[in-house]
CSV table of C-alpha atoms in Angstrom, one decimal:
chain,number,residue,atom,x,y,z
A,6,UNK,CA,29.1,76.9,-41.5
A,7,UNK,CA,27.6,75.5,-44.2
A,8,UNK,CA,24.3,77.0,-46.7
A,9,UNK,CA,21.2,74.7,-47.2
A,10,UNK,CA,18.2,75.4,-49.1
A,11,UNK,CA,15.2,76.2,-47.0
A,12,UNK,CA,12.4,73.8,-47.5
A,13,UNK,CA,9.4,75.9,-48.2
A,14,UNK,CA,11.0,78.7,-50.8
A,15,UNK,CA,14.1,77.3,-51.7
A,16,UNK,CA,16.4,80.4,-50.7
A,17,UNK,CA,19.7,79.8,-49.2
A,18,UNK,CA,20.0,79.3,-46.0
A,19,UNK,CA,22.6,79.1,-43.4
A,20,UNK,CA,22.5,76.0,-41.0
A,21,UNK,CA,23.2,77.6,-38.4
A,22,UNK,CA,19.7,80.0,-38.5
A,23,UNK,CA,16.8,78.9,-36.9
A,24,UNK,CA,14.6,80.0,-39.6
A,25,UNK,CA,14.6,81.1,-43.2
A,26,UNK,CA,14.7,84.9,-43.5
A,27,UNK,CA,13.1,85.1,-46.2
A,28,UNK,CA,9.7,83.0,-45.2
A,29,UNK,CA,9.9,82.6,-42.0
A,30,UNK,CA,9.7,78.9,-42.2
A,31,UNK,CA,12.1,76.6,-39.5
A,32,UNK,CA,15.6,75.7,-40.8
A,33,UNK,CA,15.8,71.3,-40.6
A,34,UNK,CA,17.4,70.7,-37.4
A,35,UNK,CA,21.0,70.0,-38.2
A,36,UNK,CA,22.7,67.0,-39.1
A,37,UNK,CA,24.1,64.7,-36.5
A,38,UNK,CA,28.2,64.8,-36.2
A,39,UNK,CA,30.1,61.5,-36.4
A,40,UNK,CA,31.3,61.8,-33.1
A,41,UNK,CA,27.6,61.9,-31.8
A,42,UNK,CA,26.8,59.2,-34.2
A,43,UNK,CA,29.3,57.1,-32.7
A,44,UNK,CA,28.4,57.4,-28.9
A,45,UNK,CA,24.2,56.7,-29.9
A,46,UNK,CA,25.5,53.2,-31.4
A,47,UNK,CA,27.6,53.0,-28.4
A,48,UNK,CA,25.5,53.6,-26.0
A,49,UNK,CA,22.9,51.2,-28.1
A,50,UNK,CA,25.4,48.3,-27.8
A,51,UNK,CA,25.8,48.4,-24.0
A,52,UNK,CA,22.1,48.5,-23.8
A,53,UNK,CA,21.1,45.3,-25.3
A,54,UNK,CA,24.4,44.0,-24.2
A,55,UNK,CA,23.3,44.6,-19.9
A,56,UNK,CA,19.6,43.3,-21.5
A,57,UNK,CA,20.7,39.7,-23.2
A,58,UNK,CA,22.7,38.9,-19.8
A,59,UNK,CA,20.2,39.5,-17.8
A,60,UNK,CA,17.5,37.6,-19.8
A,61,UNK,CA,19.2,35.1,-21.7
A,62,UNK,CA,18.7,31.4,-20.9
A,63,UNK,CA,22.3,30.9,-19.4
A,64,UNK,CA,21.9,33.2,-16.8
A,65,UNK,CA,18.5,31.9,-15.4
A,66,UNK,CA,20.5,28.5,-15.7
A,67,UNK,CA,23.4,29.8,-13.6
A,68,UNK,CA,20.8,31.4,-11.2
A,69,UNK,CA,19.2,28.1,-11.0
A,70,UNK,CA,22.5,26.4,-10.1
A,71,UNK,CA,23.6,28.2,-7.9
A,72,UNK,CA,20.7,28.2,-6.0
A,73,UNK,CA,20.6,24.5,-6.3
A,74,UNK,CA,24.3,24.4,-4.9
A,75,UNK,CA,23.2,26.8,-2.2
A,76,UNK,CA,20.8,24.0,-0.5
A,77,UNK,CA,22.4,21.0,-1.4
A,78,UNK,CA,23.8,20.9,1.8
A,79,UNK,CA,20.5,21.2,3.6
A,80,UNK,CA,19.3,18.6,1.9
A,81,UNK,CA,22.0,16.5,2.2
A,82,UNK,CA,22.3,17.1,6.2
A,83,UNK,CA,18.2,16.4,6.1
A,84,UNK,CA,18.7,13.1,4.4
A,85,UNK,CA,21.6,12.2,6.7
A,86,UNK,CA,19.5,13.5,10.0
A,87,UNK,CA,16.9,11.1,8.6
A,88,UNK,CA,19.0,8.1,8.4
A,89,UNK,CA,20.4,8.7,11.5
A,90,UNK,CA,17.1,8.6,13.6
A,91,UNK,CA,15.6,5.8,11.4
A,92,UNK,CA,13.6,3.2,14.2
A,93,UNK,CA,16.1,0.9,16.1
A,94,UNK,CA,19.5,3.0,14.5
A,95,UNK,CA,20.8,3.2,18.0
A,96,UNK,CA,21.9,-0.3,18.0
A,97,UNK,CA,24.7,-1.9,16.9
A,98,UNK,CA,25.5,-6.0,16.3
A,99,UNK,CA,28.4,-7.6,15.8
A,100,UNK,CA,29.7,-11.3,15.4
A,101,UNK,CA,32.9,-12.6,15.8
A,102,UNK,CA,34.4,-15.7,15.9
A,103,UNK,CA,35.6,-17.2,19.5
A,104,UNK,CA,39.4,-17.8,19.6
A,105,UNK,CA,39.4,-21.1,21.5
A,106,UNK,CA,36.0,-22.9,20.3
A,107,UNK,CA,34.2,-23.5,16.8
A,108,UNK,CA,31.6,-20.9,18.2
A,109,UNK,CA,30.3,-17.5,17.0
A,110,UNK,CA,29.9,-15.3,19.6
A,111,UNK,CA,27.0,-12.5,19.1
A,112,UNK,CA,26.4,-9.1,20.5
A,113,UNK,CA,23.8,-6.1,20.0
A,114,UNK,CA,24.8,-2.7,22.1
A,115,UNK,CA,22.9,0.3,22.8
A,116,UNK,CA,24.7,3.7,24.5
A,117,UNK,CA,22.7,5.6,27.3
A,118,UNK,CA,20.9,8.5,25.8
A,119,UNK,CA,22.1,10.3,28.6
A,120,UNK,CA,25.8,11.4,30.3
A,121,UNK,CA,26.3,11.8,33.9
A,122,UNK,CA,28.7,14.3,35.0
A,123,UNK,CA,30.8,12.0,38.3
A,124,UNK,CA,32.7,13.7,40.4
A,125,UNK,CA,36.5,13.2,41.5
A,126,UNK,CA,38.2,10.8,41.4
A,127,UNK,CA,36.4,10.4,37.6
A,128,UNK,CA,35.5,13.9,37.3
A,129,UNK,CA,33.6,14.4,33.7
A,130,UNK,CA,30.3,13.7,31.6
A,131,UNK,CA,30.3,9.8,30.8
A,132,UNK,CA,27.8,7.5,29.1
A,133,UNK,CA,26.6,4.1,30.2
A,134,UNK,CA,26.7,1.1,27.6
A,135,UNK,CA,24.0,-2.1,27.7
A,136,UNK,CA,25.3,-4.8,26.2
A,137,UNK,CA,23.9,-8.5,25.1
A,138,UNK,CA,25.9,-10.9,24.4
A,139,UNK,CA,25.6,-14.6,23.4
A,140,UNK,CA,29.1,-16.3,23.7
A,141,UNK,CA,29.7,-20.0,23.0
A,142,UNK,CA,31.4,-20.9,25.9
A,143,UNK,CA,30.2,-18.3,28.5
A,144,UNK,CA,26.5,-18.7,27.8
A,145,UNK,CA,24.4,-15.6,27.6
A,146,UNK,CA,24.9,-12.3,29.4
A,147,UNK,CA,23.1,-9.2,30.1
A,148,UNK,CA,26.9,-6.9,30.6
A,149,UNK,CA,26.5,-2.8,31.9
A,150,UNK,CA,29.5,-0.8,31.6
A,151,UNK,CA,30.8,2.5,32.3
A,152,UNK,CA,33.6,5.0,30.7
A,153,UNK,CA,35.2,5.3,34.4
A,154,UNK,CA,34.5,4.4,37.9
A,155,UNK,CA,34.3,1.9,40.3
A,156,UNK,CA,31.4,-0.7,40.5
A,157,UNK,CA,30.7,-1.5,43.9
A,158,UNK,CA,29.8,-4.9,43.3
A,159,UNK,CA,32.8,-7.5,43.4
A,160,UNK,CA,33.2,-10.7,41.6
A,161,UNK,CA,32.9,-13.4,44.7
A,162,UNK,CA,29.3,-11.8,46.1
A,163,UNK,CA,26.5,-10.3,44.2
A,164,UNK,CA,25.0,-7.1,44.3
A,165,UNK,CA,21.4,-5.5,43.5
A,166,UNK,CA,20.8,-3.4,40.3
A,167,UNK,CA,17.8,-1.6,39.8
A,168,UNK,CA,15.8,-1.8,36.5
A,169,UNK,CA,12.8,0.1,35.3
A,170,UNK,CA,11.1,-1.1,32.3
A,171,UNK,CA,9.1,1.8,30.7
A,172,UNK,CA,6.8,3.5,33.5
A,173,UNK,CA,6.8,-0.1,35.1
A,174,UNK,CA,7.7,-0.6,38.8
A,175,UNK,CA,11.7,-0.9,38.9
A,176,UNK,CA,12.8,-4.4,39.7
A,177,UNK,CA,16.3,-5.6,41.8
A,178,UNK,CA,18.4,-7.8,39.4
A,179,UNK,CA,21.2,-10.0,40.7
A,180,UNK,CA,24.2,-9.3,39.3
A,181,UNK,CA,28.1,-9.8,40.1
A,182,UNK,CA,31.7,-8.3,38.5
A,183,UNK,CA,34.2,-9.7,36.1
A,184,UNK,CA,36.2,-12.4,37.1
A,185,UNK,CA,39.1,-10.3,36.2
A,186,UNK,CA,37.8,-7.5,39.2
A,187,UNK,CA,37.5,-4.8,36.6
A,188,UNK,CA,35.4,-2.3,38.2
A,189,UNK,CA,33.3,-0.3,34.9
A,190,UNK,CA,31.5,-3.7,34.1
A,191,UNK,CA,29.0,-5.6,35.9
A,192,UNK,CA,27.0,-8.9,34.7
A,193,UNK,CA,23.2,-8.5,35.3
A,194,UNK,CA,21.8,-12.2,36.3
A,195,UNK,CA,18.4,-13.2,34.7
A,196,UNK,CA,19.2,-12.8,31.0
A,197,UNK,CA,15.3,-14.5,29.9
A,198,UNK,CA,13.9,-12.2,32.1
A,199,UNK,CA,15.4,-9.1,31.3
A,200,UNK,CA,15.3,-10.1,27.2
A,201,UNK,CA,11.4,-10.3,27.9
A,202,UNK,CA,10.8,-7.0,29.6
A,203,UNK,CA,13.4,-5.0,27.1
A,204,UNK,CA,11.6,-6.8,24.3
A,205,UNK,CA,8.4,-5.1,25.2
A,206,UNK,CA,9.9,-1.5,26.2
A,207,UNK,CA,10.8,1.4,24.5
A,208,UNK,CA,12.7,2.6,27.7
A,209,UNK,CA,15.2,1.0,30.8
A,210,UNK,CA,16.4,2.7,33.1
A,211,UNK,CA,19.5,1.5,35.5
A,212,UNK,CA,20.9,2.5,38.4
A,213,UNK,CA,23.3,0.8,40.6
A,214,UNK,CA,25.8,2.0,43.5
A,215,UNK,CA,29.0,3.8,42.3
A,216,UNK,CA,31.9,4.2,44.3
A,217,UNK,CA,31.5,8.1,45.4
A,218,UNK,CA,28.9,9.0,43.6
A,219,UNK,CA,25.6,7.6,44.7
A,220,UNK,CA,23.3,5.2,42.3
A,221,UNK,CA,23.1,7.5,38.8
A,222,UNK,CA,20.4,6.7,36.8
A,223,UNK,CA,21.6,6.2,33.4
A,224,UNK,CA,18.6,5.9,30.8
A,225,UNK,CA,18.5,3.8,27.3
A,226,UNK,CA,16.5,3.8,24.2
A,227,UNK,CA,15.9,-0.1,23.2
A,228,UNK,CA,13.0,0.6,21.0
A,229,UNK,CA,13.1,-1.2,17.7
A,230,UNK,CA,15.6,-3.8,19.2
A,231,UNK,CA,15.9,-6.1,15.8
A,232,UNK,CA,16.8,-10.4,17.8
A,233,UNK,CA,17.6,-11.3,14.4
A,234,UNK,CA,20.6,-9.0,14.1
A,235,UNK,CA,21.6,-10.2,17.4
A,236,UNK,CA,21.6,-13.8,16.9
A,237,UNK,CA,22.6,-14.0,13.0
A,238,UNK,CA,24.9,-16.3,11.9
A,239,UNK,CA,28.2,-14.6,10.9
């Protein structure tokens, strides 16, 4: 215990009273210990230290990137969707170089933007391909092809394969197999014609008699068909 003056008579005082005896006034409140001292500027410090990491430029610059890096990949798989459905992206060309003649020989092939699901003995979901091809020495070609499946339409005698242009009437094109009797391709006669009608459509449609399983109707997107990709020189 230690004896202070008192502030208003000047008697002696202990520190621990609450008020001088002698005048009644209130004793000062007492002084603060070290130990309390030292856990105030403790406490202090971890204050403003939680306050300058929550404020401070660097973490509203981590927050940013991190939010950045959150949607990257949206915007990434957004750019990429957009790419991919960009008018006439559903074609492909290709040139190549025929092995027995000076010739190029050109292509351009669209996919059905459908499957069919065949039954046995080619049970499964399959696309349909159109292809156009321009070969040196075989002239020009309108070629349909399956994954699996039997054409019935031979090489030595032709057969009918139905084509709708659009919301057009469907027409019967000629058309005969391979000369090597594979049975997923068939060679649609009437190349100007067809070339003409596709040119104009956004939409054909072609059906033709598979072994065992009817005439499926497989459909294809030929908008934004692009000749000059098809008939570039390699």
């Amino acid at each position: 215990m230690a004896l202070i003056k008192c502030k208003e008579c000047g008697t002696e005082v202990s520190s621990k009273a609450e008020a001088c005896p002698k005048c009644g006034a209130r004793v000062a409140a007492k002084p603060m210990g070290c130990g309390t001292l030292i856990g105030v500027i403790l406490l202090g410090g971890v204050i403003i230290s939680i306050y300058s990491s929550i404020f401070s430029p660097s973490a509203e610059i981590g927050a940013s990137s991190a939010a950045t890096s959150a949607t990257s990949p949206s915007i990434i798989q957004a750019a990429k969707t957009s790419e991919s459905k960009r008018p006439g992206s559903q074609w492909s060309y290709s040139q190549g170089n025929d092995a027995m003649s000076k010739g190029v020989i050109h292509q351009a092939r669209v996919s059905s933007s459908n499957t069919v699901e065949f039954s046995s003995p080619y049970s499964g979901a399959q696309h349909a391909a159109l292809v156009l091809r321009t070969h040196p020495r075989f002239g020009r070609d309108i070629i349909f092809t399956i994954e699996r499946g039997q054409f019935l339409c031979r090489s030595y005698e032709d057969c009918t394969v139905l084509i709708r242009f659009d919301d057009e009437q469907g027409i019967n094109f000629g058309a005969r197999g391979p000369a090597d009797n594979s049975t997923e391709t068939v060679f649609i006669h009437n190349y100007d014609r067809f070339i003409a009608k596709m040119s104009k459509a956004k939409r054909v449609r072609v059906s033709t008699n598979i072994y065992r399983q009817g005439a499926p109707v497989f459909d294809f997107d030929v908008s934004g068909f692009d000749k000059s990709s098809y008939t570039a020189k390699k």
